[in-house]
């Protein structure tokens, strides 16, 4: 009788592609778990020490390694930063393996070998709030999302966010 979507983007797509009348579709935005909030350096120390990271000393991207996430473009942009900036604020990638990413994995290895990239892979969910809150910057270059929860989680942690201007 009625459809609920989690973003206006998905609502608009549903109306356009499926021909659903607008009055039959409502948007109810996702909420953020209260675990996502700012943390102090002392609170973050156990996790950051284990991961070899400095409080507010890294850029962060949490994302699956998939073509639509545009991690390759992020790596290229970070590579173009001056060496002293990359050394001071390395890029940290965390998230699941994804798909269609053989060339991306090779680029990640290059960045790690050059010392400006730290690929953590998949992390337990309970570690993500501290990782977000301890980053100096969160970057999410994805060109298509149904909602895009990671940037909102980062903002809830008080971390500055850069996102693409596409989709949600």
Tab-separated table of C-alpha atoms in Angstrom:
chain	number	residue	atom	x	y	z
A	1	UNK	CA	0.000	0.000	0.000
A	2	UNK	CA	2.868	2.359	0.761
A	3	UNK	CA	6.643	2.255	0.265
A	4	UNK	CA	9.234	3.696	2.636
A	5	UNK	CA	12.759	4.474	1.408
A	6	UNK	CA	15.763	5.589	3.432
A	7	UNK	CA	16.691	8.546	1.200
A	8	UNK	CA	15.143	11.037	-1.161
A	9	UNK	CA	17.493	9.753	-3.875
A	10	UNK	CA	16.058	6.231	-3.664
A	11	UNK	CA	12.521	7.646	-3.484
A	12	UNK	CA	13.076	9.663	-6.668
A	13	UNK	CA	14.617	6.679	-8.454
A	14	UNK	CA	11.716	4.449	-7.460
A	15	UNK	CA	9.179	6.968	-8.748
A	16	UNK	CA	11.086	7.474	-12.008
A	17	UNK	CA	12.116	3.902	-12.843
A	18	UNK	CA	9.211	1.907	-11.411
A	19	UNK	CA	6.457	4.393	-12.146
A	20	UNK	CA	5.257	4.495	-8.541
A	21	UNK	CA	3.112	7.549	-7.831
A	22	UNK	CA	4.840	10.055	-5.501
A	23	UNK	CA	2.072	9.936	-2.889
A	24	UNK	CA	2.779	6.204	-2.406
A	25	UNK	CA	6.435	6.685	-1.407
A	26	UNK	CA	7.821	8.335	1.725
A	27	UNK	CA	11.378	8.903	2.892
A	28	UNK	CA	12.445	8.085	6.441
A	29	UNK	CA	16.145	8.856	6.926
A	30	UNK	CA	18.372	6.440	8.778
A	31	UNK	CA	19.521	7.316	12.277
A	32	UNK	CA	22.938	7.147	13.856
A	33	UNK	CA	23.812	4.793	16.682
A	34	UNK	CA	24.744	6.761	19.841
A	35	UNK	CA	28.130	5.005	19.828
A	36	UNK	CA	29.154	7.500	17.124
A	37	UNK	CA	30.323	10.581	19.044
A	38	UNK	CA	33.561	12.528	19.563
A	39	UNK	CA	36.265	10.870	21.674
A	40	UNK	CA	39.337	12.213	23.431
A	41	UNK	CA	42.877	11.244	22.560
A	42	UNK	CA	43.101	9.223	25.789
A	43	UNK	CA	39.927	7.294	24.922
A	44	UNK	CA	41.267	6.463	21.475
A	45	UNK	CA	44.769	5.462	22.568
A	46	UNK	CA	44.222	1.668	22.939
A	47	UNK	CA	42.829	1.234	19.417
A	48	UNK	CA	45.157	3.715	17.719
A	49	UNK	CA	48.232	2.223	19.388
A	50	UNK	CA	47.277	-1.239	18.156
A	51	UNK	CA	46.711	0.082	14.617
A	52	UNK	CA	49.816	2.301	14.593
A	53	UNK	CA	47.830	5.507	14.064
A	54	UNK	CA	48.072	8.980	15.595
A	55	UNK	CA	45.063	10.839	17.009
A	56	UNK	CA	43.810	13.307	14.371
A	57	UNK	CA	46.862	12.298	12.322
A	58	UNK	CA	45.263	10.515	9.368
A	59	UNK	CA	42.669	10.803	6.660
A	60	UNK	CA	40.093	8.024	6.690
A	61	UNK	CA	37.921	6.257	4.167
A	62	UNK	CA	35.665	3.411	5.286
A	63	UNK	CA	34.241	1.692	2.248
A	64	UNK	CA	34.003	-1.548	0.332
A	65	UNK	CA	36.574	-1.749	-2.442
A	66	UNK	CA	34.162	-1.569	-5.394
A	67	UNK	CA	34.200	0.485	-8.620
A	68	UNK	CA	31.258	2.742	-7.649
A	69	UNK	CA	33.066	3.756	-4.465
A	70	UNK	CA	35.791	5.527	-6.523
A	71	UNK	CA	38.597	4.574	-4.160
A	72	UNK	CA	40.959	4.608	-7.159
A	73	UNK	CA	40.247	8.337	-7.623
A	74	UNK	CA	40.845	8.933	-3.908
A	75	UNK	CA	44.204	7.150	-4.095
A	76	UNK	CA	45.221	9.221	-7.111
A	77	UNK	CA	44.207	12.450	-5.369
A	78	UNK	CA	46.090	11.516	-2.186
A	79	UNK	CA	49.141	10.535	-4.242
A	80	UNK	CA	49.151	14.045	-5.754
A	81	UNK	CA	49.413	15.696	-2.341
A	82	UNK	CA	52.895	16.969	-1.481
A	83	UNK	CA	55.073	14.278	0.089
A	84	UNK	CA	55.296	16.091	3.444
A	85	UNK	CA	51.478	16.217	3.701
A	86	UNK	CA	51.134	12.514	2.831
A	87	UNK	CA	53.765	11.662	5.416
A	88	UNK	CA	52.090	13.779	8.107
A	89	UNK	CA	48.534	12.608	7.337
A	90	UNK	CA	48.531	9.154	5.730
A	91	UNK	CA	45.360	7.800	4.194
A	92	UNK	CA	43.742	4.946	6.106
A	93	UNK	CA	41.387	2.599	4.244
A	94	UNK	CA	39.071	0.282	6.148
A	95	UNK	CA	36.214	-1.880	4.974
A	96	UNK	CA	35.311	-5.124	3.251
A	97	UNK	CA	37.069	-6.523	0.193
A	98	UNK	CA	34.312	-5.749	-2.333
A	99	UNK	CA	34.477	-6.856	-5.964
A	100	UNK	CA	36.068	-6.050	-9.355
A	101	UNK	CA	39.079	-4.577	-7.620
A	102	UNK	CA	42.268	-6.344	-8.756
A	103	UNK	CA	43.817	-3.134	-10.151
A	104	UNK	CA	42.694	-1.220	-7.054
A	105	UNK	CA	44.384	-3.757	-4.767
A	106	UNK	CA	47.604	-3.226	-6.743
A	107	UNK	CA	47.326	0.562	-6.272
A	108	UNK	CA	46.707	0.074	-2.552
A	109	UNK	CA	49.858	-2.033	-2.274
A	110	UNK	CA	51.842	0.695	-4.073
A	111	UNK	CA	50.595	3.323	-1.621
A	112	UNK	CA	51.474	1.097	1.321
A	113	UNK	CA	54.966	0.501	-0.072
A	114	UNK	CA	55.410	4.257	-0.542
A	115	UNK	CA	54.407	4.749	3.120
A	116	UNK	CA	51.404	7.099	2.749
A	117	UNK	CA	48.617	4.500	2.816
A	118	UNK	CA	47.477	2.115	5.541
A	119	UNK	CA	44.989	-0.546	4.447
A	120	UNK	CA	43.295	-2.042	7.501
A	121	UNK	CA	40.727	-4.156	5.669
A	122	UNK	CA	37.568	-5.173	7.475
A	123	UNK	CA	37.401	-4.101	11.129
A	124	UNK	CA	34.994	-5.136	13.868
A	125	UNK	CA	32.004	-2.795	14.018
A	126	UNK	CA	32.750	-1.792	17.619
A	127	UNK	CA	36.078	-0.232	16.509
A	128	UNK	CA	34.576	2.052	13.861
A	129	UNK	CA	33.300	4.873	16.117
A	130	UNK	CA	36.763	5.432	17.603
A	131	UNK	CA	38.409	5.186	14.184
A	132	UNK	CA	36.033	7.833	12.792
A	133	UNK	CA	36.313	10.119	15.827
A	134	UNK	CA	40.116	9.981	15.829
A	135	UNK	CA	40.587	10.842	12.150
A	136	UNK	CA	41.615	14.311	11.059
A	137	UNK	CA	39.399	13.990	7.982
A	138	UNK	CA	36.900	11.521	6.530
A	139	UNK	CA	36.712	11.152	2.737
A	140	UNK	CA	33.933	9.344	0.859
A	141	UNK	CA	34.297	9.655	-2.932
A	142	UNK	CA	31.482	7.226	-3.837
A	143	UNK	CA	29.419	8.172	-6.885
A	144	UNK	CA	26.358	6.134	-5.950
A	145	UNK	CA	24.816	5.438	-2.567
A	146	UNK	CA	21.299	4.628	-1.496
A	147	UNK	CA	21.874	6.587	1.710
A	148	UNK	CA	25.581	7.005	2.482
A	149	UNK	CA	25.726	6.253	6.194
A	150	UNK	CA	29.538	6.467	6.720
A	151	UNK	CA	29.760	10.253	6.146
A	152	UNK	CA	26.904	10.815	8.604
A	153	UNK	CA	28.606	8.556	11.156
A	154	UNK	CA	31.847	10.525	10.740
A	155	UNK	CA	30.002	13.834	11.207
A	156	UNK	CA	28.369	12.487	14.385
A	157	UNK	CA	31.909	11.809	15.644
A	158	UNK	CA	32.898	15.427	14.988
A	159	UNK	CA	35.195	14.582	12.077
A	160	UNK	CA	35.298	16.886	9.022
A	161	UNK	CA	33.922	15.154	5.921
A	162	UNK	CA	34.566	15.411	2.176
A	163	UNK	CA	32.074	13.638	-0.095
A	164	UNK	CA	31.375	13.571	-3.822
A	165	UNK	CA	28.494	15.643	-5.128
A	166	UNK	CA	26.660	12.672	-6.608
A	167	UNK	CA	23.697	10.616	-5.437
A	168	UNK	CA	22.806	10.960	-1.758
